[in-house]
Amino acid sequence: MSRYPWQAPIWRSLQQAKGHNHLHHALLFSGEEGCGNEVFIQALANSLLCLTPATDGSACGQCRSCQVFAAQAHPDFMSVTLLEDKQSILIEQIRELNYFLGLSRSYSPCRVVIIYPAERMNVNAANSLLKSLEEPAANTHILLLTAHPALLLPTIRSRCQAIRLPLPTHQQAREWLSQQILQHPLEQLLETALGRPLTALELDSTDTLTQRAQWLAHLTQCMQGQGSITEISAHWEKSDKQQLLDWQLTWLLTLLKQASSDGAEPVTSELGYLRTLLNSNQILRMYDKLLELKKLSTHPLNSRLFIESMLILWQEQH
Ligand SMILES: [Zn+2]
Protein backbone atom coordinates (compact mmCIF):
# COMPACT_ATOMS: atom_id res chain seq x y z
CA MET A 1 0.00 0.00 0.00
CA SER A 2 1.82 3.08 -1.19
CA ARG A 3 1.55 6.42 0.54
CA TYR A 4 1.72 9.79 -1.21
CA PRO A 5 4.78 12.09 -1.26
CA TRP A 6 3.02 14.92 0.63
CA GLN A 7 2.39 12.54 3.53
CA ALA A 8 6.09 11.80 4.14
CA PRO A 9 6.72 14.28 7.02
CA ILE A 10 3.65 13.20 9.01
CA TRP A 11 4.52 9.55 8.41
CA ARG A 12 8.04 10.10 9.78
CA SER A 13 6.82 11.84 12.92
CA LEU A 14 4.27 9.09 13.63
CA GLN A 15 6.91 6.40 13.16
CA GLN A 16 9.25 8.27 15.48
CA ALA A 17 6.53 8.44 18.14
CA LYS A 18 5.95 4.73 17.68
CA GLY A 19 9.68 4.06 17.99
CA HIS A 20 9.73 5.90 21.32
CA ASN A 21 6.56 4.17 22.46
CA HIS A 22 4.81 7.54 22.51
CA LEU A 23 2.09 6.83 20.00
CA HIS A 24 -1.24 7.89 21.51
CA HIS A 25 -3.73 5.02 21.60
CA ALA A 26 -6.42 7.14 19.89
CA LEU A 27 -5.48 9.30 16.93
CA LEU A 28 -7.95 11.61 15.25
CA PHE A 29 -6.79 12.34 11.72
CA SER A 30 -8.42 15.17 9.83
CA GLY A 31 -7.84 16.37 6.31
CA GLU A 32 -9.48 17.25 3.03
CA GLU A 33 -11.06 14.57 0.92
CA GLY A 34 -9.33 13.74 -2.34
CA CYS A 35 -5.81 13.80 -0.88
CA GLY A 36 -5.30 10.09 -0.23
CA ASN A 37 -5.97 10.18 3.52
CA GLU A 38 -7.81 6.83 3.58
CA VAL A 39 -4.79 5.24 1.95
CA PHE A 40 -2.58 6.86 4.58
CA ILE A 41 -4.39 5.43 7.59
CA GLN A 42 -4.70 2.02 5.91
CA ALA A 43 -0.92 2.09 5.41
CA LEU A 44 -0.46 3.12 9.04
CA ALA A 45 -2.69 0.30 10.27
CA ASN A 46 -0.81 -2.15 8.05
CA SER A 47 2.52 -0.92 9.40
CA LEU A 48 1.44 -1.12 13.06
CA LEU A 49 0.32 -4.72 12.54
CA CYS A 50 3.35 -5.80 10.48
CA LEU A 51 5.72 -8.26 12.18
CA THR A 52 8.85 -7.10 10.35
CA PRO A 53 8.40 -3.47 9.22
CA ALA A 54 11.09 -1.71 7.16
CA THR A 55 13.35 0.90 8.78
CA ASP A 56 11.02 3.72 7.71
CA GLY A 57 8.13 1.88 9.34
CA SER A 58 6.52 0.69 6.10
CA ALA A 59 4.81 -2.68 6.26
CA CYS A 60 6.98 -5.42 4.76
CA GLY A 61 4.19 -6.88 2.63
CA GLN A 62 5.59 -10.37 3.18
CA CYS A 63 4.97 -11.48 6.76
CA ARG A 64 1.88 -13.47 7.68
CA SER A 65 0.32 -10.34 9.21
CA CYS A 66 0.77 -8.39 5.97
CA GLN A 67 -0.60 -11.29 3.96
CA VAL A 68 -3.83 -11.54 5.93
CA PHE A 69 -4.11 -7.73 5.99
CA ALA A 70 -3.89 -7.66 2.19
CA ALA A 71 -6.57 -10.37 2.07
CA GLN A 72 -8.76 -8.15 4.28
CA ALA A 73 -8.93 -10.97 6.80
CA HIS A 74 -6.67 -9.79 9.62
CA PRO A 75 -8.00 -11.05 12.96
CA ASP A 76 -6.46 -8.08 14.86
CA PHE A 77 -7.80 -5.41 12.53
CA MET A 78 -11.26 -3.95 12.22
CA SER A 79 -12.53 -1.20 9.98
CA VAL A 80 -15.77 0.57 10.87
CA THR A 81 -17.43 2.52 8.10
CA LEU A 82 -20.88 3.39 6.75
CA LEU A 83 -22.96 0.32 5.98
CA GLU A 84 -24.64 0.28 2.60
CA ASP A 85 -27.65 2.63 2.43
CA LYS A 86 -26.88 4.10 5.87
CA GLN A 87 -26.20 7.75 6.58
CA SER A 88 -24.57 7.16 9.97
CA ILE A 89 -22.28 4.75 11.77
CA LEU A 90 -24.56 2.92 14.17
CA ILE A 91 -24.24 1.96 17.83
CA GLU A 92 -24.35 -1.74 16.90
CA GLN A 93 -21.16 -1.28 14.88
CA ILE A 94 -19.37 0.40 17.79
CA ARG A 95 -20.57 -2.29 20.19
CA GLU A 96 -19.06 -4.85 17.87
CA LEU A 97 -15.85 -2.83 17.89
CA ASN A 98 -15.82 -2.67 21.72
CA TYR A 99 -16.26 -6.43 21.84
CA PHE A 100 -13.46 -6.87 19.31
CA LEU A 101 -11.12 -4.75 21.46
CA GLY A 102 -11.73 -7.08 24.38
CA LEU A 103 -10.56 -10.18 22.49
CA SER A 104 -7.04 -11.50 22.86
CA ARG A 105 -4.62 -10.85 20.01
CA SER A 106 -3.71 -13.62 17.65
CA TYR A 107 -1.39 -12.49 14.85
CA SER A 108 0.18 -9.14 15.58
CA PRO A 109 1.86 -7.24 18.40
CA CYS A 110 -1.17 -4.96 18.63
CA ARG A 111 -4.77 -4.50 17.61
CA VAL A 112 -5.85 -1.72 15.25
CA VAL A 113 -9.23 -0.25 14.39
CA ILE A 114 -10.12 2.42 11.84
CA ILE A 115 -13.27 4.50 12.05
CA TYR A 116 -14.07 6.46 8.91
CA PRO A 117 -15.82 8.81 8.28
CA ALA A 118 -15.66 9.40 12.03
CA GLU A 119 -18.03 12.38 11.99
CA ARG A 120 -20.78 10.05 10.79
CA MET A 121 -21.00 8.23 14.13
CA ASN A 122 -24.41 9.07 15.50
CA VAL A 123 -24.60 10.32 19.10
CA ASN A 124 -25.27 6.86 20.53
CA ALA A 125 -22.42 5.33 18.58
CA ALA A 126 -20.04 8.10 19.66
CA ASN A 127 -21.05 7.73 23.31
CA SER A 128 -20.54 4.00 23.10
CA LEU A 129 -16.99 4.58 21.83
CA LEU A 130 -16.06 6.85 24.77
CA LYS A 131 -15.30 4.01 27.17
CA SER A 132 -12.85 2.38 24.75
CA LEU A 133 -11.17 5.75 24.29
CA GLU A 134 -10.97 6.37 28.04
CA GLU A 135 -9.84 2.95 29.15
CA PRO A 136 -8.07 1.51 26.14
CA ALA A 137 -7.13 -2.13 26.07
CA ALA A 138 -3.37 -2.70 26.08
CA ASN A 139 -1.57 -2.47 22.72
CA THR A 140 -4.55 -0.98 20.97
CA HIS A 141 -4.60 1.74 18.31
CA ILE A 142 -7.85 3.47 17.45
CA LEU A 143 -7.48 5.51 14.26
CA LEU A 144 -10.30 7.91 13.45
CA LEU A 145 -10.40 9.77 10.14
CA THR A 146 -12.62 12.69 9.24
CA ALA A 147 -12.81 15.53 6.74
CA HIS A 148 -15.00 17.47 9.19
CA PRO A 149 -13.48 17.34 12.69
CA ALA A 150 -15.80 20.08 14.00
CA LEU A 151 -18.76 17.72 13.57
CA LEU A 152 -17.40 15.23 16.11
CA LEU A 153 -18.59 15.33 19.71
CA PRO A 154 -16.18 17.38 21.86
CA THR A 155 -15.97 14.40 24.25
CA ILE A 156 -14.55 12.30 21.42
CA ARG A 157 -12.16 15.01 20.24
CA SER A 158 -10.77 15.63 23.72
CA ARG A 159 -9.88 11.96 24.19
CA CYS A 160 -7.88 11.72 20.98
CA GLN A 161 -4.66 13.21 19.78
CA ALA A 162 -5.54 15.40 16.81
CA ILE A 163 -3.39 15.08 13.72
CA ARG A 164 -3.92 17.27 10.68
CA LEU A 165 -3.12 15.56 7.39
CA PRO A 166 -1.70 18.09 4.93
CA LEU A 167 -2.98 19.25 1.58
CA PRO A 168 -0.24 18.78 -1.00
CA THR A 169 1.44 21.93 -2.24
CA HIS A 170 0.59 22.90 -5.81
CA GLN A 171 4.00 21.63 -6.89
CA GLN A 172 3.54 18.25 -5.15
CA ALA A 173 0.07 17.82 -6.64
CA ARG A 174 1.39 18.70 -10.10
CA GLU A 175 4.29 16.31 -9.83
CA TRP A 176 2.11 13.44 -8.74
CA LEU A 177 -0.55 14.09 -11.39
CA SER A 178 2.06 14.40 -14.14
CA GLN A 179 2.95 10.76 -13.48
CA GLN A 180 -0.63 9.64 -14.21
CA ILE A 181 -2.11 9.06 -17.64
CA LEU A 182 -4.49 11.97 -18.17
CA GLN A 183 -6.91 12.86 -20.95
CA HIS A 184 -7.50 16.46 -19.87
CA PRO A 185 -5.06 19.32 -19.21
CA LEU A 186 -3.46 18.83 -15.81
CA GLU A 187 -3.81 22.43 -14.60
CA GLN A 188 -7.50 22.57 -15.42
CA LEU A 189 -8.12 19.31 -13.59
CA LEU A 190 -6.23 20.50 -10.55
CA GLU A 191 -8.01 23.84 -10.49
CA THR A 192 -11.43 22.22 -10.80
CA ALA A 193 -10.50 19.82 -7.98
CA LEU A 194 -9.44 22.76 -5.76
CA GLY A 195 -5.90 21.43 -5.54
CA ARG A 196 -6.84 17.91 -4.43
CA PRO A 197 -4.88 15.53 -6.64
CA LEU A 198 -6.96 12.36 -6.24
CA THR A 199 -10.13 14.28 -6.97
CA ALA A 200 -8.39 15.68 -10.05
CA LEU A 201 -7.57 12.17 -11.23
CA GLU A 202 -11.18 11.09 -10.71
CA LEU A 203 -12.43 14.10 -12.67
CA ASP A 204 -10.26 13.09 -15.58
CA SER A 205 -12.51 10.11 -16.28
CA THR A 206 -15.74 12.17 -16.19
CA ASP A 207 -17.18 14.83 -18.50
CA THR A 208 -16.98 17.44 -15.74
CA LEU A 209 -14.42 19.60 -17.53
CA THR A 210 -16.56 19.69 -20.66
CA GLN A 211 -19.60 20.64 -18.58
CA ARG A 212 -17.62 23.29 -16.82
CA ALA A 213 -16.37 24.80 -20.07
CA GLN A 214 -19.92 24.90 -21.39
CA TRP A 215 -21.17 26.63 -18.23
CA LEU A 216 -18.44 29.23 -18.58
CA ALA A 217 -19.39 29.77 -22.22
CA HIS A 218 -23.02 30.27 -21.21
CA LEU A 219 -22.11 32.77 -18.48
CA THR A 220 -19.98 34.69 -20.94
CA GLN A 221 -22.90 34.78 -23.36
CA CYS A 222 -25.12 36.24 -20.64
CA MET A 223 -22.53 38.90 -19.90
CA GLN A 224 -22.47 39.89 -23.52
CA GLY A 225 -26.23 40.10 -23.71
CA GLN A 226 -26.38 37.07 -25.99
CA GLY A 227 -28.25 33.85 -25.39
CA SER A 228 -31.61 33.54 -23.72
CA ILE A 229 -31.61 33.27 -19.93
CA THR A 230 -34.69 31.08 -20.05
CA GLU A 231 -33.10 28.63 -22.46
CA ILE A 232 -29.81 28.50 -20.61
CA SER A 233 -31.57 27.96 -17.26
CA ALA A 234 -33.59 25.14 -18.77
CA HIS A 235 -30.37 23.54 -19.98
CA TRP A 236 -28.81 23.51 -16.48
CA GLU A 237 -31.98 22.91 -14.50
CA LYS A 238 -31.07 19.36 -13.50
CA SER A 239 -27.45 20.12 -12.61
CA ASP A 240 -26.01 20.32 -9.13
CA LYS A 241 -26.56 23.95 -8.08
CA GLN A 242 -23.76 23.88 -5.50
CA GLN A 243 -21.39 22.65 -8.17
CA LEU A 244 -22.34 25.42 -10.60
CA LEU A 245 -21.88 27.99 -7.86
CA ASP A 246 -18.55 26.58 -6.75
CA TRP A 247 -17.21 26.70 -10.29
CA GLN A 248 -18.09 30.38 -10.56
CA LEU A 249 -16.57 31.16 -7.17
CA THR A 250 -13.36 29.34 -8.10
CA TRP A 251 -13.09 31.26 -11.37
CA LEU A 252 -13.63 34.59 -9.69
CA LEU A 253 -11.08 33.75 -7.03
CA THR A 254 -8.52 32.83 -9.68
CA LEU A 255 -9.21 36.09 -11.51
CA LEU A 256 -8.94 38.02 -8.27
CA LYS A 257 -5.57 36.48 -7.43
CA GLN A 258 -4.45 37.19 -10.93
CA ALA A 259 -5.53 40.82 -10.75
CA SER A 260 -3.71 41.36 -7.45
CA SER A 261 -0.51 39.63 -8.56
CA ASP A 262 -0.15 42.10 -11.44
CA GLY A 263 -0.43 39.50 -14.13
CA ALA A 264 2.34 37.38 -12.65
CA GLU A 265 0.09 34.40 -12.04
CA PRO A 266 -0.93 32.54 -15.18
CA VAL A 267 -4.63 32.30 -15.96
CA THR A 268 -5.90 29.20 -17.73
CA SER A 269 -6.89 29.95 -21.30
CA GLU A 270 -10.56 29.33 -20.52
CA LEU A 271 -10.52 32.30 -18.14
CA GLY A 272 -8.49 34.63 -20.33
CA TYR A 273 -11.58 35.93 -22.11
CA LEU A 274 -13.62 36.37 -18.93
CA ARG A 275 -10.80 38.44 -17.56
CA THR A 276 -11.08 40.92 -20.38
CA LEU A 277 -14.76 41.43 -19.52
CA LEU A 278 -14.49 42.15 -15.80
CA ASN A 279 -12.51 44.68 -13.77
CA SER A 280 -11.39 44.01 -10.16
CA ASN A 281 -14.40 45.74 -8.61
CA GLN A 282 -16.82 43.74 -10.70
CA ILE A 283 -15.05 40.52 -9.79
CA LEU A 284 -15.31 41.32 -6.07
CA ARG A 285 -18.94 42.32 -6.36
CA MET A 286 -19.82 39.16 -8.26
CA TYR A 287 -17.99 37.06 -5.71
CA ASP A 288 -19.98 38.59 -2.83
CA LYS A 289 -23.29 38.21 -4.59
CA LEU A 290 -22.63 34.58 -5.45
CA LEU A 291 -21.65 33.86 -1.85
CA GLU A 292 -25.00 35.32 -0.79
CA LEU A 293 -26.69 33.02 -3.26
CA LYS A 294 -24.75 30.04 -1.95
CA LYS A 295 -26.48 30.41 1.41
CA LEU A 296 -29.75 29.73 -0.37
CA SER A 297 -28.51 26.87 -2.50
CA THR A 298 -29.34 24.12 -0.01
CA HIS A 299 -32.94 25.28 0.29
CA PRO A 300 -35.46 23.44 -1.84
CA LEU A 301 -36.05 26.38 -4.17
CA ASN A 302 -37.22 26.07 -7.70
CA SER A 303 -34.09 24.95 -9.48
CA ARG A 304 -34.66 26.86 -12.69
CA LEU A 305 -35.38 30.12 -10.88
CA PHE A 306 -32.23 29.67 -8.83
CA ILE A 307 -30.09 29.24 -11.92
CA GLU A 308 -31.82 32.19 -13.55
CA SER A 309 -30.84 34.37 -10.62
CA MET A 310 -27.19 33.39 -11.13
CA LEU A 311 -27.38 34.19 -14.82
CA ILE A 312 -29.02 37.54 -14.16
CA LEU A 313 -26.07 38.48 -11.92
CA TRP A 314 -23.75 37.93 -14.86
CA GLN A 315 -26.06 39.71 -17.26
CA GLU A 316 -26.05 42.76 -14.99
CA GLN A 317 -22.29 43.07 -15.58
CA HIS A 318 -23.03 43.69 -19.23
ZN1 LIG B 1 4.76 -7.37 7.34
XYZ file of C-alpha atoms and ligand atoms in Angstrom, residues 50-51 60-61 63 66, ligand 1:
7
model
C 3.347 -5.802 10.477
C 5.717 -8.256 12.181
C 6.983 -5.415 4.763
C 4.186 -6.879 2.634
C 4.968 -11.477 6.761
C 0.772 -8.393 5.973
Zn 4.762 -7.366 7.336
